[in-house]
Short mmCIF file of C-alpha atoms and ligand atoms in Angstrom, two decimals:
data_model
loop_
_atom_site.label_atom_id
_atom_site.label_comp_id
_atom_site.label_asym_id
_atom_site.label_seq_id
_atom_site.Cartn_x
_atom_site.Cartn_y
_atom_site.Cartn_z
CA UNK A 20 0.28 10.23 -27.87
CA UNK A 21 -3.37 9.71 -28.86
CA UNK A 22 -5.85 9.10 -26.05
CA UNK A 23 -6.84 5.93 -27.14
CA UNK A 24 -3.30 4.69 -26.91
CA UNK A 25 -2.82 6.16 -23.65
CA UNK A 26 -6.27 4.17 -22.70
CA UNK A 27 -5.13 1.10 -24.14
CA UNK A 28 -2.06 1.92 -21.87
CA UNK A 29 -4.16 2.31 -18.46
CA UNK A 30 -5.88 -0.48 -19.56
CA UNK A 31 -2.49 -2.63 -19.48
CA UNK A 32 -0.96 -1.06 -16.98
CA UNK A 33 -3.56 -0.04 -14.36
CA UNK A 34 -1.70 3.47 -14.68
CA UNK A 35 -2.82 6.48 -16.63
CA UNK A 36 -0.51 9.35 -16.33
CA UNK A 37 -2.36 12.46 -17.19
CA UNK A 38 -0.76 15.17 -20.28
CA UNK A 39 -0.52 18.58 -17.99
CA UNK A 40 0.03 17.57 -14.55
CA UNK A 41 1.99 15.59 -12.25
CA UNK A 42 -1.07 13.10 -12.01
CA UNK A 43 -1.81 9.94 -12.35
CA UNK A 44 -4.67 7.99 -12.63
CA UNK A 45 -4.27 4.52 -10.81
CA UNK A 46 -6.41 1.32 -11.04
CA UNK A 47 -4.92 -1.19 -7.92
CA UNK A 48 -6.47 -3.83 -9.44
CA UNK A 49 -4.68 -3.66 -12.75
CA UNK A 50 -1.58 -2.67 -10.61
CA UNK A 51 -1.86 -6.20 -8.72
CA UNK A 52 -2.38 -8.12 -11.26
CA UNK A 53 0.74 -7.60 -13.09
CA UNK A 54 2.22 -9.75 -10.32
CA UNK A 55 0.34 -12.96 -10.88
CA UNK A 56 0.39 -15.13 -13.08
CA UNK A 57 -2.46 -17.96 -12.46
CA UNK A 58 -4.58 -16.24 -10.19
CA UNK A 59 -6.23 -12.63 -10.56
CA UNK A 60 -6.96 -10.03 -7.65
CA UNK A 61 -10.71 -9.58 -8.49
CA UNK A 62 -12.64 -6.35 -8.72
CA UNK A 63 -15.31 -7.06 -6.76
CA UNK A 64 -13.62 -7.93 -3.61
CA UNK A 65 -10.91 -4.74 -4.15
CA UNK A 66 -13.56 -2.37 -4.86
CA UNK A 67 -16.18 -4.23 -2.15
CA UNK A 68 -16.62 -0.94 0.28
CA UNK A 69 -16.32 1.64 -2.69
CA UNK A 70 -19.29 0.97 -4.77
CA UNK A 71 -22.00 0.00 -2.91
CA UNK A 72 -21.82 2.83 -0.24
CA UNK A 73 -23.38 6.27 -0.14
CA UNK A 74 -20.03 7.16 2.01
CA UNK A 75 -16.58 5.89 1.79
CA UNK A 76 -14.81 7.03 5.05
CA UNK A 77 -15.83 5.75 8.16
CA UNK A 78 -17.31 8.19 9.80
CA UNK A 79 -16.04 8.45 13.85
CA UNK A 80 -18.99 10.58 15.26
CA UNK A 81 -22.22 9.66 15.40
CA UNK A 82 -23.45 12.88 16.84
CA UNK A 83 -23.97 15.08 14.05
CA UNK A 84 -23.52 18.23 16.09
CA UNK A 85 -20.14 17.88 17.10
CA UNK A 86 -19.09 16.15 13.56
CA UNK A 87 -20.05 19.09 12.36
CA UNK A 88 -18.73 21.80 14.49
CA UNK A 89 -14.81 18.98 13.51
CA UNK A 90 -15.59 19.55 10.49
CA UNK A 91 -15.35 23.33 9.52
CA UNK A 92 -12.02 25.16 9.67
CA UNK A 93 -12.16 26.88 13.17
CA UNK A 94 -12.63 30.49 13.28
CA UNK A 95 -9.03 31.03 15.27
CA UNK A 96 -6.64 29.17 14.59
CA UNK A 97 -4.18 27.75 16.90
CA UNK A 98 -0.57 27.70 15.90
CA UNK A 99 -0.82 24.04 15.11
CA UNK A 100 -4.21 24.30 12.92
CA UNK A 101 -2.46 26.99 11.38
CA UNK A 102 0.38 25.27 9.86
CA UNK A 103 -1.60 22.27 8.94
CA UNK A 104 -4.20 25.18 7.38
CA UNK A 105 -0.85 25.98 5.21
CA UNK A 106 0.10 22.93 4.62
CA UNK A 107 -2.99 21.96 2.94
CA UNK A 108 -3.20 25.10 1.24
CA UNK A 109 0.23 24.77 -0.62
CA UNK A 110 -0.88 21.46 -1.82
CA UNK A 111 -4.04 22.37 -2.86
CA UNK A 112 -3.86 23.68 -6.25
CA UNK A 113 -1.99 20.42 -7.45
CA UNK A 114 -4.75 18.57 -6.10
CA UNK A 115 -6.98 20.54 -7.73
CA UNK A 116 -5.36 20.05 -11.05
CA UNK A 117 -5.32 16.58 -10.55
CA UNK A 118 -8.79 16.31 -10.31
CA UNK A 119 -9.99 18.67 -13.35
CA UNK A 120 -7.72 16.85 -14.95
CA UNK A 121 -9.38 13.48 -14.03
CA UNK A 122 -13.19 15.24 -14.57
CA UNK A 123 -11.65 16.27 -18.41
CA UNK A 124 -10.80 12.39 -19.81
CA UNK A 125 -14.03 11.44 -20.28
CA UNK A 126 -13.20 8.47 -22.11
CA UNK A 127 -10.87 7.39 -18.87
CA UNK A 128 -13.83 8.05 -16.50
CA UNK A 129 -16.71 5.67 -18.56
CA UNK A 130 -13.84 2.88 -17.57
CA UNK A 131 -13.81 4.01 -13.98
CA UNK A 132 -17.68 4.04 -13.44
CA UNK A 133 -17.30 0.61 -14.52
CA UNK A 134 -13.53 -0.75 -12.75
CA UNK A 135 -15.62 -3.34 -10.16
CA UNK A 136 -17.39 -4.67 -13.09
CA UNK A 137 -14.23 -6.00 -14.73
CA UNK A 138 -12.84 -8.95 -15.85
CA UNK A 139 -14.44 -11.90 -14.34
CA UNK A 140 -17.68 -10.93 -11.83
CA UNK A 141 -18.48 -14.23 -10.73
CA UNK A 142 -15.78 -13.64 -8.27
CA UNK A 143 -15.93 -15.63 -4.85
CA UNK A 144 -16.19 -13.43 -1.73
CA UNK A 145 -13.84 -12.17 0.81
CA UNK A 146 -16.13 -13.93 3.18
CA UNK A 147 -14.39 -13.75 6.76
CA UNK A 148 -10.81 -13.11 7.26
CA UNK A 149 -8.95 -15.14 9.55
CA UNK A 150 -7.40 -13.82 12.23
CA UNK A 151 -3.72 -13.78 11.26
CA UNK A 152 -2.94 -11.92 14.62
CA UNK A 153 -4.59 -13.09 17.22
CA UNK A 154 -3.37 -16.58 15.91
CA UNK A 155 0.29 -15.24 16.31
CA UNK A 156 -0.02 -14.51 19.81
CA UNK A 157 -1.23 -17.69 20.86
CA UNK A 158 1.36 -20.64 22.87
CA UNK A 159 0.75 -22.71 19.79
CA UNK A 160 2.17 -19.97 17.27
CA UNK A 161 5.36 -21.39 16.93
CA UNK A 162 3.67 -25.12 15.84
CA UNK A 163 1.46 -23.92 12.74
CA UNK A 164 2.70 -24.46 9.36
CA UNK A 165 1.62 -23.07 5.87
CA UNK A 166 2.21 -25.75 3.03
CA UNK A 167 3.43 -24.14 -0.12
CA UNK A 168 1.80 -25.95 -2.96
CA UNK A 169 3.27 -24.72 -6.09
CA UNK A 170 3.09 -26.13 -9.65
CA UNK A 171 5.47 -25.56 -12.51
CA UNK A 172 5.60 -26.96 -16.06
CA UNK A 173 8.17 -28.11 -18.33
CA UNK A 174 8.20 -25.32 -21.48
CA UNK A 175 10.60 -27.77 -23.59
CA UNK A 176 8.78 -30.11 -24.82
CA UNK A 177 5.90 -28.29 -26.03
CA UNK A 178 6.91 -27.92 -29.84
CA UNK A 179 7.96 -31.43 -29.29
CA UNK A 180 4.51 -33.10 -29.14
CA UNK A 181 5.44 -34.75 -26.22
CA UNK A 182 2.75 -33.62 -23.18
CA UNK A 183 3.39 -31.06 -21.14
CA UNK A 184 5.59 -32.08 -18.12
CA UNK A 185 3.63 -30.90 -14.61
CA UNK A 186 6.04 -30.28 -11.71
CA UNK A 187 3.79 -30.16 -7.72
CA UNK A 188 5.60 -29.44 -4.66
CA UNK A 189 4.41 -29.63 -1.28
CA UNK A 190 6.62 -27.75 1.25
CA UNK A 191 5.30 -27.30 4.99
CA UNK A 192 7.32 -24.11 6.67
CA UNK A 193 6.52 -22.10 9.66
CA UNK A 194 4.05 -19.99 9.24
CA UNK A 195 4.87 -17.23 11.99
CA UNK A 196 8.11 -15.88 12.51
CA UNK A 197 9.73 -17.25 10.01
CA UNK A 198 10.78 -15.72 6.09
CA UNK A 199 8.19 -17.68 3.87
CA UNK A 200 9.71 -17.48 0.42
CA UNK A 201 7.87 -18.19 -3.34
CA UNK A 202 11.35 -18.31 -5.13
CA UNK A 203 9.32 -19.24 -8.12
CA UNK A 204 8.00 -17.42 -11.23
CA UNK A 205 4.55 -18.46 -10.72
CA UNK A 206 1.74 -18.18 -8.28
CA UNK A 207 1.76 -20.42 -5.46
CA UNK A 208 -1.29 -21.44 -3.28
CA UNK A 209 -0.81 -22.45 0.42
CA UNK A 210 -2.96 -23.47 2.52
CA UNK A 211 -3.02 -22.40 6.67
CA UNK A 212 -5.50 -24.12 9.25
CA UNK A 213 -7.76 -24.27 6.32
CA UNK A 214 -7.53 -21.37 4.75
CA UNK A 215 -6.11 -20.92 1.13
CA UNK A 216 -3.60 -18.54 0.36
CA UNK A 217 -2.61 -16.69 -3.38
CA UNK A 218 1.44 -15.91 -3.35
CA UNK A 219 2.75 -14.25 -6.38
CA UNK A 220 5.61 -15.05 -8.27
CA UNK A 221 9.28 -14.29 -6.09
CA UNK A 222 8.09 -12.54 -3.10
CA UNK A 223 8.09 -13.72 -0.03
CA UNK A 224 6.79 -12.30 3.72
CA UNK A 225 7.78 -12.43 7.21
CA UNK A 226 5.07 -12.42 9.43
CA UNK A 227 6.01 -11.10 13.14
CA UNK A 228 5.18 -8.73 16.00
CA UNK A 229 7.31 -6.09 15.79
CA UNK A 230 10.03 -7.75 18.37
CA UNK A 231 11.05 -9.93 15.80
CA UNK A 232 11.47 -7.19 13.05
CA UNK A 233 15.82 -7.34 13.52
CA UNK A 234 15.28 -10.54 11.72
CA UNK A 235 14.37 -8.72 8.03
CA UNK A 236 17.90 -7.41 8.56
CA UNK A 237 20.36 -8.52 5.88
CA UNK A 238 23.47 -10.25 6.61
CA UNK A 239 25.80 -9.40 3.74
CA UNK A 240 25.84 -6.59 1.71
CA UNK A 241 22.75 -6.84 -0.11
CA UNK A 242 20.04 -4.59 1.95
CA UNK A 243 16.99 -3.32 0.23
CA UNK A 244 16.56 -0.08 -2.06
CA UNK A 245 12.58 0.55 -1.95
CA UNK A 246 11.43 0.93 1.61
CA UNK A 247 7.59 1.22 2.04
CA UNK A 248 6.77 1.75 5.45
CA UNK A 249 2.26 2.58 6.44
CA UNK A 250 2.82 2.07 10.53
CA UNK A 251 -0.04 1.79 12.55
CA UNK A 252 -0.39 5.40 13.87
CA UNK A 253 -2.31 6.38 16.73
CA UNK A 254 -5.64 8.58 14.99
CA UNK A 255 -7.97 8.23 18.26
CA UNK A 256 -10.43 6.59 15.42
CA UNK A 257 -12.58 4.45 16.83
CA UNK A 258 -13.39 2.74 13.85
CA UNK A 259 -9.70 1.90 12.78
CA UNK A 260 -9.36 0.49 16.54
CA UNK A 261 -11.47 -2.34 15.71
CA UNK A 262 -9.51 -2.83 12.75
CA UNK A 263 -5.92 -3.43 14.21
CA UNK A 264 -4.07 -2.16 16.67
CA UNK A 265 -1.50 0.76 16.87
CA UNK A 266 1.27 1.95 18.33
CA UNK A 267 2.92 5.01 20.29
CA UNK A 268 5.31 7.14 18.03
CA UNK A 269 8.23 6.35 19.85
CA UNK A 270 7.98 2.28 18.60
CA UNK A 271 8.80 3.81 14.97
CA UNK A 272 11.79 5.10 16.22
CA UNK A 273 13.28 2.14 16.47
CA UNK A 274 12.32 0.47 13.37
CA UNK A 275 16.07 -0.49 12.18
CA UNK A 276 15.60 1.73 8.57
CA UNK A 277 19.28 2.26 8.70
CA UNK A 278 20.28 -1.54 8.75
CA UNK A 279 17.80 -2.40 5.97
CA UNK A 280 19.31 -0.07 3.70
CA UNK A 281 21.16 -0.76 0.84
CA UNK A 282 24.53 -0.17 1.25
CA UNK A 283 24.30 1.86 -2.17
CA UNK A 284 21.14 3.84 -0.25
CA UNK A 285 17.19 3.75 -0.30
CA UNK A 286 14.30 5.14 -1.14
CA UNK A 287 12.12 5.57 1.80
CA UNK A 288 8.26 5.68 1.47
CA UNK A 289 6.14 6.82 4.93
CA UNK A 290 2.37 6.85 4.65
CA UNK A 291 1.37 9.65 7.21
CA UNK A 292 -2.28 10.90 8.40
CA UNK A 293 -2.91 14.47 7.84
CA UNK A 294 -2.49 14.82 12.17
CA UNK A 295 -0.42 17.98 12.09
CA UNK A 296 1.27 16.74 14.81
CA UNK A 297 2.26 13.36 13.47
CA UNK A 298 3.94 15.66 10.95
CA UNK A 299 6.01 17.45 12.91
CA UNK A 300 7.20 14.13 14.48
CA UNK A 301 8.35 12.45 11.22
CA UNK A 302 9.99 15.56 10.40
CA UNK A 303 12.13 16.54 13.33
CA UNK A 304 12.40 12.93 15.12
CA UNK A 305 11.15 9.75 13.18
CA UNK A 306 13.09 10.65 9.92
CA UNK A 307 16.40 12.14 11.68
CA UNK A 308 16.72 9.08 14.14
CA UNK A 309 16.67 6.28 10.55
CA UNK A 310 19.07 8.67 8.89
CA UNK A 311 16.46 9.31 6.42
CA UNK A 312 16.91 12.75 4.54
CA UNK A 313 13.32 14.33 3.32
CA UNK A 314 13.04 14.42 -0.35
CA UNK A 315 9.68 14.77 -1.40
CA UNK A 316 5.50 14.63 -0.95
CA UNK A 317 3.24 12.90 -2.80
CA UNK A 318 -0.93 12.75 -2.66
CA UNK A 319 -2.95 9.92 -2.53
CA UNK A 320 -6.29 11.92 -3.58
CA UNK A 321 -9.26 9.08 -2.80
CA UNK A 322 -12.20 9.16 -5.54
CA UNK A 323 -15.72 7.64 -5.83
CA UNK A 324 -16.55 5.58 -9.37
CA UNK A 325 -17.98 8.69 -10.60
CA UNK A 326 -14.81 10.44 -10.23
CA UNK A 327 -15.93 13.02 -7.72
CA UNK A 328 -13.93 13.42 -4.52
CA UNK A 329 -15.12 11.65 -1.64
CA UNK A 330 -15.05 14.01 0.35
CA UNK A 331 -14.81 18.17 0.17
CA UNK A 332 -11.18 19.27 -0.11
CA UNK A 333 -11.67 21.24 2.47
CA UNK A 334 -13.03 19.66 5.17
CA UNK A 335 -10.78 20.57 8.09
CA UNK A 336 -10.48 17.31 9.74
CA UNK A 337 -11.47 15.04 7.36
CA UNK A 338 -9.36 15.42 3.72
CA UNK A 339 -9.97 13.43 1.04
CA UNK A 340 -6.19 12.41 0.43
CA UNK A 341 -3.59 11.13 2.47
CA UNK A 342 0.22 12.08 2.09
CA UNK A 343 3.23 9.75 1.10
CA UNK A 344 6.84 10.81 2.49
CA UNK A 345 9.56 10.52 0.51
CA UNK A 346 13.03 10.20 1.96
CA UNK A 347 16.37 9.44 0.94
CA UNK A 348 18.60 7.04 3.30
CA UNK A 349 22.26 7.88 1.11
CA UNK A 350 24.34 4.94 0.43
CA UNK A 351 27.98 4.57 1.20
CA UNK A 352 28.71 4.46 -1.84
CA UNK A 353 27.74 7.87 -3.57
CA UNK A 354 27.64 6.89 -6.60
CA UNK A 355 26.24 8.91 -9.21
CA UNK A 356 25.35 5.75 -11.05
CA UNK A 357 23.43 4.74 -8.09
CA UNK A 358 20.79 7.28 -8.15
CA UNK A 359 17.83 7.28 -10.75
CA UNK A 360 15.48 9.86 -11.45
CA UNK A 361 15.32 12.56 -9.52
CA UNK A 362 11.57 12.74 -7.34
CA UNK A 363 9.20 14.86 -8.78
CA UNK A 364 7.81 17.01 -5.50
CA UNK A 365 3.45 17.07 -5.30
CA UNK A 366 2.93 13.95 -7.14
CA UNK A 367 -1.11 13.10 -7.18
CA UNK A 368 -1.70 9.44 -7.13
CA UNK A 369 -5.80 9.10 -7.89
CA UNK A 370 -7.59 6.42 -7.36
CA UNK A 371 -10.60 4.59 -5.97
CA UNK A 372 -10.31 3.22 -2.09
CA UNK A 373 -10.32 -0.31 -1.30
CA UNK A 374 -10.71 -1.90 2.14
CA UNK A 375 -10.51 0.75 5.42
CA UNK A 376 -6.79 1.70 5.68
CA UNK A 377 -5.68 -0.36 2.25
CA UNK A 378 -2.91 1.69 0.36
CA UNK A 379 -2.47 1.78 -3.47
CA UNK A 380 -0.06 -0.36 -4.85
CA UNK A 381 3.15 2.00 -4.63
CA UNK A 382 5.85 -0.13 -4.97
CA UNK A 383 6.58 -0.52 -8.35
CA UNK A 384 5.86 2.87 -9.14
CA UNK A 385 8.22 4.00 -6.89
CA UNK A 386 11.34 2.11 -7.40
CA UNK A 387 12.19 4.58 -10.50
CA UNK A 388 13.35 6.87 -7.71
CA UNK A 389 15.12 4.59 -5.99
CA UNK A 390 19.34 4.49 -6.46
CA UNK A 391 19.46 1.20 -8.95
CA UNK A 392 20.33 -1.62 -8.40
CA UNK A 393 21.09 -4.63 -10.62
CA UNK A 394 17.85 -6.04 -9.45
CA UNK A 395 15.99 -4.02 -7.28
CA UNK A 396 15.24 -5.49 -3.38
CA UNK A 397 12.18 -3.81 -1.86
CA UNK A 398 10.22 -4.42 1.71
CA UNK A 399 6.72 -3.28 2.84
CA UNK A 400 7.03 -2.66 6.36
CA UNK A 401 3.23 -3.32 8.33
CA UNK A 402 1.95 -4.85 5.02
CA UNK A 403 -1.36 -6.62 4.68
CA UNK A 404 -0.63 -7.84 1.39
CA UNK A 405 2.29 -9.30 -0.58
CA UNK A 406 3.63 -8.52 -4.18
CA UNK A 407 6.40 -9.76 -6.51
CA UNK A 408 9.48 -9.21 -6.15
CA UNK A 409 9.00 -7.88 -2.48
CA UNK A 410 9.48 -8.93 1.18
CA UNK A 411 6.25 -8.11 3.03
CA UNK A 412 6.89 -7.50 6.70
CA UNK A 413 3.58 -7.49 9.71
CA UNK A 414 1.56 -9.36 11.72
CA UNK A 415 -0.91 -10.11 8.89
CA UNK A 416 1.28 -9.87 5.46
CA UNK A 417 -1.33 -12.66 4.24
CA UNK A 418 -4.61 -10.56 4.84
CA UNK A 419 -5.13 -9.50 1.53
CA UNK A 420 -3.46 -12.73 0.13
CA UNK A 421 -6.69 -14.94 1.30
CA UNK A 422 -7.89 -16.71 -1.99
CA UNK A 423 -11.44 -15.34 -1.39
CA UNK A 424 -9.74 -12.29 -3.17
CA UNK A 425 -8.86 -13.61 -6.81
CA UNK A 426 -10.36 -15.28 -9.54
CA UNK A 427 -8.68 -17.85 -11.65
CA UNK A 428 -7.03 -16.22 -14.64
N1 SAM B 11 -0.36 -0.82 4.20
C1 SAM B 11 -1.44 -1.67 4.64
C2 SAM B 11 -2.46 -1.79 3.55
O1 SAM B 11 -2.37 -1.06 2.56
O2 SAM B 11 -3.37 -2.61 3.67
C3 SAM B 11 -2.10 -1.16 5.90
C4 SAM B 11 -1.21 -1.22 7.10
S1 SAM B 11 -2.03 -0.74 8.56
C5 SAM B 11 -1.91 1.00 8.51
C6 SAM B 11 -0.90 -1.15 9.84
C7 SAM B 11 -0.62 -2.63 10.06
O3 SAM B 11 0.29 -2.76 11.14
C8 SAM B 11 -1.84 -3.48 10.43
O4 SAM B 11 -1.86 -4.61 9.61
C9 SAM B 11 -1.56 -3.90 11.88
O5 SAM B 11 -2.09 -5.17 12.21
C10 SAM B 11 -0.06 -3.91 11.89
N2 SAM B 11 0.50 -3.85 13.25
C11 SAM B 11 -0.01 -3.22 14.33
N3 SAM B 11 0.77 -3.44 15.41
C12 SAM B 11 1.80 -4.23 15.00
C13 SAM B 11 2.92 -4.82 15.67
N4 SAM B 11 3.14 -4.61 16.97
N5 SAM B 11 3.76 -5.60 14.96
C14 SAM B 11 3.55 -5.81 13.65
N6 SAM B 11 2.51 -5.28 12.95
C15 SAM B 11 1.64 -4.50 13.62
#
């Protein structure tokens, strides 16, 4: 295909999948925005940290000295070092392709310079998020409500001259603890203590600590086959401390993966950090104990809007790219109809950070891998943000949701 159609493609899409190499090109933005319908994320508020600073990682020491002497490979090596050394090294020249590969379209990187710029820039501001969690923990928790405002119109009549019939309904529903559904094909704003919310069409989140989580687990025999899971690792950062709060290892081992399955399996999706140690844990505990077999790795390599890294590659502690896990949890029924495409290993996802900690959008370019399903079920496990067609699971699956975020479409 010609590069112009494969622009006008990214420009649809929010995906540009690169000729000779298992990259692509991702704009979250664009990604987003194929789930709404009224309302649009804006570009200004995604992109808010990414353009204006020099730097786009937080950086944990303030002493230059010792972030210095963290950041060069040590001259030995322990045995752990070592293996994350090798680690890194095998996935280096893919990430290296990835990135010539983005420095070669030219005509996809004038768009990038310009991605915050787009649509609409008269966008309202994030302004201050409210405090989803702290709210949760507090003796009134159980007593707040979010009313679901949500508007439809009657499609009929419009070659009939008659006027277009409006539909508003106002439903108030508990806001914590409890599954808060948009069964509807359109956006639906809701409103909590104040604060406006954006829901997109047919999703729906449960927001809980993680005590409550047995209650995403599916009765029948329906079960979900798209698993996203970005837990709230311990990193010792004590920037991402102020952010939210994390958890020992050993709470993930009881996240019940198994009993959200599908019954004809999953695909399983684990954002990790690049802590060699972490890695060892998923590998030989976290994914054995939810019956989870390893399948793949993909890269989440982080750009600037000029398309240059944002960091050297090879900074020991500090790597521009962050690693998705890819696991299989297999069905009962082993099907071969049940299982799609096999996963590609060393998939590069590019694309330009949002807010500290914010992931791409993954889910919809993941379920391809996942067995089918008539209609594919997925849940984002610690999400900050909702999309269609999903069940977002967290203490503060409304974050990104706050209407400060979108523009009117
Ligand atoms: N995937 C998200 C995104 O792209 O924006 C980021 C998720 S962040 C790594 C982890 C999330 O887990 C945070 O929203 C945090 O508040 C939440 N979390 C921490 N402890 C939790 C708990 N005990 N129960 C539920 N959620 C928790």
């Amino acid at each position: 295909s010609k590069p112009a159609g494969k622009l006008s493609t990214f420009l649809d899409s929010g995906v540009y999948r690169f000729e000779d190499s298992t990259a692509v090109f991702i704009d979250p933005v664009r990604v987003l925005n194929r789930s709404y319908t009224r309302f649009r994320v804006s570009p200004s508020a995604y992109y808010s940290r990414s353009f204006n600073s020099k730097i786009q990682e937080p950086r944990v020491c303030s002493n230059s000295r010792k972030r210095k002497r963290k950041e060069k490979k040590p001259q030995t090596l322990n045995d752990r070092e070592r293996a994350a050394d090798q680690r890194h090294q095998e996935a280096r020249p893919f990430l290296l392709k990835a990135h010539k590969s983005l420095l070669r379209s030219t005509e996809l990187l004038e768009v990038v310079s310009n991605l915050r710029d787009d649509f609409d820039n008269s966008a309202s501001s994030p302004g201050t998020a409210q405090p989803l969690v702290e709210l949760g923990r507090v003796w009134q928790a159980p007593l707040y409500e979010i009313t679901l405002n949500s508007q439809s119109h009657d499609n009929a009549s419009e070659d009939g001259g008659s006027p277009v019939m409006e539909y508003r309904k106002q439903r108030a529903v508990p806001v914590f603890n409890n599954l808060v559904v948009n069964e509807t094909s359109e956006d639906v704003e809701a409103e909590l203590l104040g604060s406006r919310y954006i829901l997109p069409p047919e999703s729906s989140f449960y927001m809980s600590d993680l005590g409550q989580i047995h209650n995403l687990i599916p009765e029948s025999d329906c079960g979900f086959n798209l698993i996203v899971v970005d837990p709230p690792w311990e990193n010792g950062s004590a920037h991402q401390k102020l952010r939210y709060s994390t958890l020992p290892n050993r709470y993930f081992l009881s996240l019940p993966i198994k009993q959200l399955c599908h019954t004809n399996g999953a695909l399983v999706a684990l954002w990790v950090t690049n802590r060699e140690k972490l890695r060892g844990f998923v590998e030989k505990e976290l994914f054995p104990a939810w019956g989870v077999e390893y399948a793949a790795t993909f890269f989440w390599l982080k750009v600037k809007a000029d398309g240059s890294l944002i960091g050297d590659l090879d900074l020991f502690h500090h790597r521009p790219y962050e690693c998705l896990l890819l696991g299989l949890c297999p069905g009962e029924a082993t099907d071969d109809n049940s299982r799609s495409k096999p996963i590609p290993d060393n998939q590069i996802m590019l694309s330009i950070p949002g807010d500290y900690s914010r992931k791409p959008p993954v889910a919809r370019f993941l379920q391809e891998y996942s067995p089918t399903l008539q209609r594919n079920r997925c849940v984002e496990l610690f999400a900050r943000e909702m999309t269609a067609g999903c069940v977002s699971w967290g203490n503060e699956p409304l974050h990104f949701q706050e209407s400060g975020n979108f523009t009117r479409g």
